[in-house]
């Protein structure tokens, strides 16, 4: 593995450094409003707290047992939610058209069909005593709300409260198909059993639940078993995350990061497997899956590929087919889904468009209010305590750079798949200090190089 250009002090504490400059691209104050409209903000990951009851060896947040005194207050959190909700627009562009949703036992809400998704994460979000108040408020503003939990604190009563406040989906982390695999990665004995119990408590109250799995060397051989586990739990989705060396992940990178060749095999396995499962199988922090998707689809000369990846589609819609294509190949039992600029509430939790979305349609807000392109790229674009979220989203220099694929450097800048893949900007930054540099875990050699 290459040595990161970030300082050893930063590595040691795994900190997220606001306004940390790349040696190739110093961060400057937000420029004037761009001349072209910014893309819609689709998904916000909010680190509600840094407190957590587990000690995960890969944790991005370097979570601690105690909550931080710097966390957003309840009032600040509600203000943040209001700002995010104000950025949502109806999917069809016509003001005033809403989609009905349900909160709890029978009450009705009004939700914009194109509302952003707010993912309440941590740490462990259930550490916050006001989490249900905040979630309820977010739902009432029309946001699609999801909760990312380790599952161990989800008792039957907690599951009922999650359902009653209108949260759309909960993700439970399972980092191994075996008890010992998961518990060793999560740092606490009993974490596996607790996660399964929490998952089952949620299903009993009718919640949509997905499994999140971080793929590393410790569980690479368990992927088929993890797939079977997700199916047996009746999960609505399985999202596979490729480890990004950030936070605690820096310390385990040398022993846990899979090789680029293994990475490629996992992506091809995911493509093949997606044709065989009934639930949503999604690769995350794995942008070159979208390159593999197109390569495999072209090889198979499928009817689906010809329909979705054609120049005629571009001419008809004026929108890149690369941004509309769904990554699920056609099967006998499962029709492909066409993605739109804004997902409808019925499919909001399955939103996808292309590879790396950091700063393009996705951002991350820390427990202190700092805004980042994603939770793994420690370049602050601003802070919601001192600047409106809309202004940060529209004007931050780092976001504008990430939205321009022509600014990519190295082989990513020459790659014919750069606008549908983009490479993982966090890995590029972590490995070589340049967030616009080449993705270090991609074996593909562009034809132009």
PDB file of N, CA and C in Angstrom, residues 27-96:
ATOM      1  N   UNK A  27      -7.532  24.490  -0.400  1.00  0.00           N
ATOM      2  CA  UNK A  27      -8.927  24.863  -0.242  1.00  0.00           C
ATOM      3  C   UNK A  27      -9.032  26.362  -0.014  1.00  0.00           C
ATOM      4  N   UNK A  28      -9.899  27.007  -0.768  1.00  0.00           N
ATOM      5  CA  UNK A  28     -10.082  28.455  -0.677  1.00  0.00           C
ATOM      6  C   UNK A  28     -11.505  28.754  -0.243  1.00  0.00           C
ATOM      7  N   UNK A  29     -11.758  29.998   0.198  1.00  0.00           N
ATOM      8  CA  UNK A  29     -13.131  30.356   0.570  1.00  0.00           C
ATOM      9  C   UNK A  29     -14.083  30.137  -0.593  1.00  0.00           C
ATOM     10  N   UNK A  30     -15.364  29.954  -0.271  1.00  0.00           N
ATOM     11  CA  UNK A  30     -16.362  29.686  -1.292  1.00  0.00           C
ATOM     12  C   UNK A  30     -16.386  30.792  -2.339  1.00  0.00           C
ATOM     13  N   UNK A  31     -16.342  30.435  -3.632  1.00  0.00           N
ATOM     14  CA  UNK A  31     -16.395  31.434  -4.686  1.00  0.00           C
ATOM     15  C   UNK A  31     -17.819  31.923  -4.889  1.00  0.00           C
ATOM     16  N   UNK A  32     -17.994  32.899  -5.780  1.00  0.00           N
ATOM     17  CA  UNK A  32     -19.361  33.356  -6.069  1.00  0.00           C
ATOM     18  C   UNK A  32     -20.208  32.211  -6.605  1.00  0.00           C
ATOM     19  N   UNK A  33     -21.513  32.422  -6.607  1.00  0.00           N
ATOM     20  CA  UNK A  33     -22.438  31.399  -7.090  1.00  0.00           C
ATOM     21  C   UNK A  33     -22.043  30.959  -8.502  1.00  0.00           C
ATOM     22  N   UNK A  34     -21.984  29.641  -8.756  1.00  0.00           N
ATOM     23  CA  UNK A  34     -21.593  29.161 -10.076  1.00  0.00           C
ATOM     24  C   UNK A  34     -22.608  29.572 -11.140  1.00  0.00           C
ATOM     25  N   UNK A  35     -22.132  29.679 -12.381  1.00  0.00           N
ATOM     26  CA  UNK A  35     -23.006  30.109 -13.471  1.00  0.00           C
ATOM     27  C   UNK A  35     -23.965  29.004 -13.887  1.00  0.00           C
ATOM     28  N   UNK A  36     -23.566  27.721 -13.695  1.00  0.00           N
ATOM     29  CA  UNK A  36     -24.473  26.618 -14.007  1.00  0.00           C
ATOM     30  C   UNK A  36     -25.160  26.158 -12.723  1.00  0.00           C
ATOM     31  N   UNK A  37     -26.420  25.763 -12.797  1.00  0.00           N
ATOM     32  CA  UNK A  37     -27.135  25.345 -11.597  1.00  0.00           C
ATOM     33  C   UNK A  37     -26.467  24.144 -10.941  1.00  0.00           C
ATOM     34  N   UNK A  38     -26.362  24.130  -9.616  1.00  0.00           N
ATOM     35  CA  UNK A  38     -25.787  22.977  -8.932  1.00  0.00           C
ATOM     36  C   UNK A  38     -26.734  21.786  -9.010  1.00  0.00           C
ATOM     37  N   UNK A  39     -26.217  20.583  -8.894  1.00  0.00           N
ATOM     38  CA  UNK A  39     -27.100  19.415  -8.909  1.00  0.00           C
ATOM     39  C   UNK A  39     -27.949  19.378  -7.651  1.00  0.00           C
ATOM     40  N   UNK A  40     -29.097  18.712  -7.697  1.00  0.00           N
ATOM     41  CA  UNK A  40     -29.917  18.597  -6.491  1.00  0.00           C
ATOM     42  C   UNK A  40     -29.202  17.770  -5.432  1.00  0.00           C
ATOM     43  N   UNK A  41     -29.380  18.146  -4.187  1.00  0.00           N
ATOM     44  CA  UNK A  41     -28.820  17.389  -3.073  1.00  0.00           C
ATOM     45  C   UNK A  41     -29.768  16.238  -2.771  1.00  0.00           C
ATOM     46  N   UNK A  42     -29.345  15.021  -3.018  1.00  0.00           N
ATOM     47  CA  UNK A  42     -30.215  13.860  -2.877  1.00  0.00           C
ATOM     48  C   UNK A  42     -30.114  13.192  -1.513  1.00  0.00           C
ATOM     49  N   UNK A  43     -28.871  13.040  -1.029  1.00  0.00           N
ATOM     50  CA  UNK A  43     -28.671  12.275   0.206  1.00  0.00           C
ATOM     51  C   UNK A  43     -27.717  13.018   1.130  1.00  0.00           C
ATOM     52  N   UNK A  44     -28.108  13.152   2.394  1.00  0.00           N
ATOM     53  CA  UNK A  44     -27.244  13.733   3.417  1.00  0.00           C
ATOM     54  C   UNK A  44     -27.057  12.708   4.525  1.00  0.00           C
ATOM     55  N   UNK A  45     -25.805  12.397   4.792  1.00  0.00           N
ATOM     56  CA  UNK A  45     -25.467  11.556   5.932  1.00  0.00           C
ATOM     57  C   UNK A  45     -25.133  12.482   7.097  1.00  0.00           C
ATOM     58  N   UNK A  46     -25.875  12.379   8.169  1.00  0.00           N
ATOM     59  CA  UNK A  46     -25.620  13.227   9.326  1.00  0.00           C
ATOM     60  C   UNK A  46     -25.095  12.371  10.483  1.00  0.00           C
ATOM     61  N   UNK A  47     -23.900  12.684  10.889  1.00  0.00           N
ATOM     62  CA  UNK A  47     -23.290  12.037  12.052  1.00  0.00           C
ATOM     63  C   UNK A  47     -23.917  12.673  13.302  1.00  0.00           C
ATOM     64  N   UNK A  48     -25.014  12.121  13.758  1.00  0.00           N
ATOM     65  CA  UNK A  48     -25.774  12.725  14.846  1.00  0.00           C
ATOM     66  C   UNK A  48     -24.985  12.805  16.145  1.00  0.00           C
ATOM     67  N   UNK A  49     -24.059  11.868  16.345  1.00  0.00           N
ATOM     68  CA  UNK A  49     -23.255  11.814  17.564  1.00  0.00           C
ATOM     69  C   UNK A  49     -21.977  11.040  17.287  1.00  0.00           C
ATOM     70  N   UNK A  50     -20.955  11.322  18.078  1.00  0.00           N
ATOM     71  CA  UNK A  50     -19.725  10.527  17.982  1.00  0.00           C
ATOM     72  C   UNK A  50     -19.723   9.417  19.029  1.00  0.00           C
ATOM     73  N   UNK A  51     -20.749   9.388  19.883  1.00  0.00           N
ATOM     74  CA  UNK A  51     -20.841   8.370  20.916  1.00  0.00           C
ATOM     75  C   UNK A  51     -21.311   7.038  20.351  1.00  0.00           C
ATOM     76  N   UNK A  52     -20.775   5.947  20.890  1.00  0.00           N
ATOM     77  CA  UNK A  52     -21.148   4.614  20.422  1.00  0.00           C
ATOM     78  C   UNK A  52     -20.830   3.583  21.491  1.00  0.00           C
ATOM     79  N   UNK A  53     -21.602   2.505  21.492  1.00  0.00           N
ATOM     80  CA  UNK A  53     -21.388   1.447  22.468  1.00  0.00           C
ATOM     81  C   UNK A  53     -20.468   0.343  21.965  1.00  0.00           C
ATOM     82  N   UNK A  54     -20.004   0.447  20.697  1.00  0.00           N
ATOM     83  CA  UNK A  54     -19.072  -0.529  20.145  1.00  0.00           C
ATOM     84  C   UNK A  54     -17.708   0.102  19.917  1.00  0.00           C
ATOM     85  N   UNK A  55     -16.735  -0.734  19.538  1.00  0.00           N
ATOM     86  CA  UNK A  55     -15.356  -0.267  19.325  1.00  0.00           C
ATOM     87  C   UNK A  55     -14.852  -0.792  17.987  1.00  0.00           C
ATOM     88  N   UNK A  56     -15.527  -0.427  16.926  1.00  0.00           N
ATOM     89  CA  UNK A  56     -15.237  -0.976  15.605  1.00  0.00           C
ATOM     90  C   UNK A  56     -13.838  -0.582  15.129  1.00  0.00           C
ATOM     91  N   UNK A  57     -13.103  -1.563  14.641  1.00  0.00           N
ATOM     92  CA  UNK A  57     -11.705  -1.312  14.277  1.00  0.00           C
ATOM     93  C   UNK A  57     -11.579  -0.513  12.984  1.00  0.00           C
ATOM     94  N   UNK A  58     -12.680  -0.376  12.223  1.00  0.00           N
ATOM     95  CA  UNK A  58     -12.619   0.335  10.950  1.00  0.00           C
ATOM     96  C   UNK A  58     -13.323   1.680  11.001  1.00  0.00           C
ATOM     97  N   UNK A  59     -13.784   2.124  12.165  1.00  0.00           N
ATOM     98  CA  UNK A  59     -14.703   3.251  12.277  1.00  0.00           C
ATOM     99  C   UNK A  59     -14.161   4.533  11.662  1.00  0.00           C
ATOM    100  N   UNK A  60     -14.964   5.103  10.761  1.00  0.00           N
ATOM    101  CA  UNK A  60     -14.627   6.389  10.170  1.00  0.00           C
ATOM    102  C   UNK A  60     -14.602   7.499  11.209  1.00  0.00           C
ATOM    103  N   UNK A  61     -15.523   7.395  12.183  1.00  0.00           N
ATOM    104  CA  UNK A  61     -15.744   8.494  13.123  1.00  0.00           C
ATOM    105  C   UNK A  61     -14.831   8.455  14.342  1.00  0.00           C
ATOM    106  N   UNK A  62     -14.054   7.392  14.516  1.00  0.00           N
ATOM    107  CA  UNK A  62     -13.288   7.209  15.743  1.00  0.00           C
ATOM    108  C   UNK A  62     -14.219   7.445  16.937  1.00  0.00           C
ATOM    109  N   UNK A  63     -15.318   6.711  16.932  1.00  0.00           N
ATOM    110  CA  UNK A  63     -16.361   6.910  17.939  1.00  0.00           C
ATOM    111  C   UNK A  63     -15.856   6.581  19.339  1.00  0.00           C
ATOM    112  N   UNK A  64     -16.476   7.212  20.338  1.00  0.00           N
ATOM    113  CA  UNK A  64     -16.093   7.026  21.734  1.00  0.00           C
ATOM    114  C   UNK A  64     -17.316   6.637  22.552  1.00  0.00           C
ATOM    115  N   UNK A  65     -17.073   6.164  23.755  1.00  0.00           N
ATOM    116  CA  UNK A  65     -18.164   5.733  24.623  1.00  0.00           C
ATOM    117  C   UNK A  65     -19.050   6.897  25.025  1.00  0.00           C
ATOM    118  N   UNK A  66     -18.461   8.079  25.179  1.00  0.00           N
ATOM    119  CA  UNK A  66     -19.205   9.261  25.626  1.00  0.00           C
ATOM    120  C   UNK A  66     -19.521  10.181  24.454  1.00  0.00           C
ATOM    121  N   UNK A  67     -20.651  10.855  24.539  1.00  0.00           N
ATOM    122  CA  UNK A  67     -21.014  11.838  23.529  1.00  0.00           C
ATOM    123  C   UNK A  67     -20.138  13.072  23.659  1.00  0.00           C
ATOM    124  N   UNK A  68     -19.959  13.774  22.529  1.00  0.00           N
ATOM    125  CA  UNK A  68     -19.148  14.986  22.517  1.00  0.00           C
ATOM    126  C   UNK A  68     -19.984  16.192  22.934  1.00  0.00           C
ATOM    127  N   UNK A  69     -19.355  17.100  23.660  1.00  0.00           N
ATOM    128  CA  UNK A  69     -20.024  18.339  24.058  1.00  0.00           C
ATOM    129  C   UNK A  69     -20.245  19.266  22.862  1.00  0.00           C
ATOM    130  N   UNK A  70     -19.565  18.978  21.743  1.00  0.00           N
ATOM    131  CA  UNK A  70     -19.658  19.819  20.554  1.00  0.00           C
ATOM    132  C   UNK A  70     -20.765  19.403  19.595  1.00  0.00           C
ATOM    133  N   UNK A  71     -21.528  18.369  19.936  1.00  0.00           N
ATOM    134  CA  UNK A  71     -22.589  17.923  19.049  1.00  0.00           C
ATOM    135  C   UNK A  71     -23.636  19.019  18.842  1.00  0.00           C
ATOM    136  N   UNK A  72     -24.279  18.982  17.688  1.00  0.00           N
ATOM    137  CA  UNK A  72     -25.380  19.917  17.436  1.00  0.00           C
ATOM    138  C   UNK A  72     -26.447  19.739  18.505  1.00  0.00           C
ATOM    139  N   UNK A  73     -26.947  20.841  19.022  1.00  0.00           N
ATOM    140  CA  UNK A  73     -28.038  20.777  19.991  1.00  0.00           C
ATOM    141  C   UNK A  73     -29.331  20.381  19.277  1.00  0.00           C
ATOM    142  N   UNK A  74     -30.362  20.111  20.045  1.00  0.00           N
ATOM    143  CA  UNK A  74     -31.653  19.787  19.448  1.00  0.00           C
ATOM    144  C   UNK A  74     -32.157  20.928  18.571  1.00  0.00           C
ATOM    145  N   UNK A  75     -32.012  22.140  19.063  1.00  0.00           N
ATOM    146  CA  UNK A  75     -32.467  23.300  18.291  1.00  0.00           C
ATOM    147  C   UNK A  75     -31.660  23.445  17.002  1.00  0.00           C
ATOM    148  N   UNK A  76     -30.351  23.255  17.084  1.00  0.00           N
ATOM    149  CA  UNK A  76     -29.510  23.340  15.888  1.00  0.00           C
ATOM    150  C   UNK A  76     -29.861  22.231  14.908  1.00  0.00           C
ATOM    151  N   UNK A  77     -30.138  21.051  15.432  1.00  0.00           N
ATOM    152  CA  UNK A  77     -30.497  19.924  14.574  1.00  0.00           C
ATOM    153  C   UNK A  77     -31.807  20.204  13.830  1.00  0.00           C
ATOM    154  N   UNK A  78     -32.781  20.752  14.518  1.00  0.00           N
ATOM    155  CA  UNK A  78     -34.063  21.064  13.879  1.00  0.00           C
ATOM    156  C   UNK A  78     -33.881  22.132  12.794  1.00  0.00           C
ATOM    157  N   UNK A  79     -33.044  23.117  13.061  1.00  0.00           N
ATOM    158  CA  UNK A  79     -32.770  24.164  12.075  1.00  0.00           C
ATOM    159  C   UNK A  79     -32.099  23.562  10.836  1.00  0.00           C
ATOM    160  N   UNK A  80     -31.148  22.667  11.062  1.00  0.00           N
ATOM    161  CA  UNK A  80     -30.476  21.977   9.962  1.00  0.00           C
ATOM    162  C   UNK A  80     -31.478  21.184   9.132  1.00  0.00           C
ATOM    163  N   UNK A  81     -32.369  20.474   9.788  1.00  0.00           N
ATOM    164  CA  UNK A  81     -33.395  19.699   9.097  1.00  0.00           C
ATOM    165  C   UNK A  81     -34.283  20.611   8.258  1.00  0.00           C
ATOM    166  N   UNK A  82     -34.666  21.749   8.813  1.00  0.00           N
ATOM    167  CA  UNK A  82     -35.514  22.691   8.081  1.00  0.00           C
ATOM    168  C   UNK A  82     -34.810  23.202   6.827  1.00  0.00           C
ATOM    169  N   UNK A  83     -33.511  23.497   6.946  1.00  0.00           N
ATOM    170  CA  UNK A  83     -32.751  23.974   5.788  1.00  0.00           C
ATOM    171  C   UNK A  83     -32.677  22.903   4.714  1.00  0.00           C
ATOM    172  N   UNK A  84     -32.455  21.671   5.131  1.00  0.00           N
ATOM    173  CA  UNK A  84     -32.377  20.583   4.156  1.00  0.00           C
ATOM    174  C   UNK A  84     -33.718  20.374   3.472  1.00  0.00           C
ATOM    175  N   UNK A  85     -34.794  20.387   4.237  1.00  0.00           N
ATOM    176  CA  UNK A  85     -36.126  20.188   3.660  1.00  0.00           C
ATOM    177  C   UNK A  85     -36.455  21.274   2.646  1.00  0.00           C
ATOM    178  N   UNK A  86     -35.995  22.498   2.912  1.00  0.00           N
ATOM    179  CA  UNK A  86     -36.269  23.607   1.998  1.00  0.00           C
ATOM    180  C   UNK A  86     -35.571  23.433   0.658  1.00  0.00           C
ATOM    181  N   UNK A  87     -34.549  22.572   0.615  1.00  0.00           N
ATOM    182  CA  UNK A  87     -33.818  22.348  -0.625  1.00  0.00           C
ATOM    183  C   UNK A  87     -34.486  21.302  -1.509  1.00  0.00           C
ATOM    184  N   UNK A  88     -35.499  20.592  -0.978  1.00  0.00           N
ATOM    185  CA  UNK A  88     -36.184  19.572  -1.754  1.00  0.00           C
ATOM    186  C   UNK A  88     -37.163  20.180  -2.732  1.00  0.00           C
ATOM    187  N   UNK A  89     -37.379  19.489  -3.831  1.00  0.00           N
ATOM    188  CA  UNK A  89     -38.318  19.949  -4.853  1.00  0.00           C
ATOM    189  C   UNK A  89     -39.164  18.779  -5.314  1.00  0.00           C
ATOM    190  N   UNK A  90     -40.376  19.051  -5.816  1.00  0.00           N
ATOM    191  CA  UNK A  90     -41.181  17.972  -6.371  1.00  0.00           C
ATOM    192  C   UNK A  90     -40.453  17.294  -7.529  1.00  0.00           C
ATOM    193  N   UNK A  91     -40.600  15.986  -7.636  1.00  0.00           N
ATOM    194  CA  UNK A  91     -39.898  15.230  -8.670  1.00  0.00           C
ATOM    195  C   UNK A  91     -40.272  15.689 -10.071  1.00  0.00           C
ATOM    196  N   UNK A  92     -41.536  16.124 -10.265  1.00  0.00           N
ATOM    197  CA  UNK A  92     -41.966  16.517 -11.606  1.00  0.00           C
ATOM    198  C   UNK A  92     -41.803  18.007 -11.861  1.00  0.00           C
ATOM    199  N   UNK A  93     -41.244  18.740 -10.875  1.00  0.00           N
ATOM    200  CA  UNK A  93     -40.981  20.150 -11.067  1.00  0.00           C
ATOM    201  C   UNK A  93     -42.154  21.064 -10.866  1.00  0.00           C
ATOM    202  N   UNK A  94     -43.355  20.506 -10.611  1.00  0.00           N
ATOM    203  CA  UNK A  94     -44.532  21.344 -10.441  1.00  0.00           C
ATOM    204  C   UNK A  94     -44.817  21.514  -8.951  1.00  0.00           C
ATOM    205  N   UNK A  95     -44.703  22.740  -8.498  1.00  0.00           N
ATOM    206  CA  UNK A  95     -44.888  23.027  -7.087  1.00  0.00           C
ATOM    207  C   UNK A  95     -46.269  22.603  -6.615  1.00  0.00           C
ATOM    208  N   UNK A  96     -46.297  22.021  -5.434  1.00  0.00           N
ATOM    209  CA  UNK A  96     -47.580  21.719  -4.823  1.00  0.00           C
ATOM    210  C   UNK A  96     -48.038  20.287  -4.973  1.00  0.00           C
TER     211      UNK A  96
END
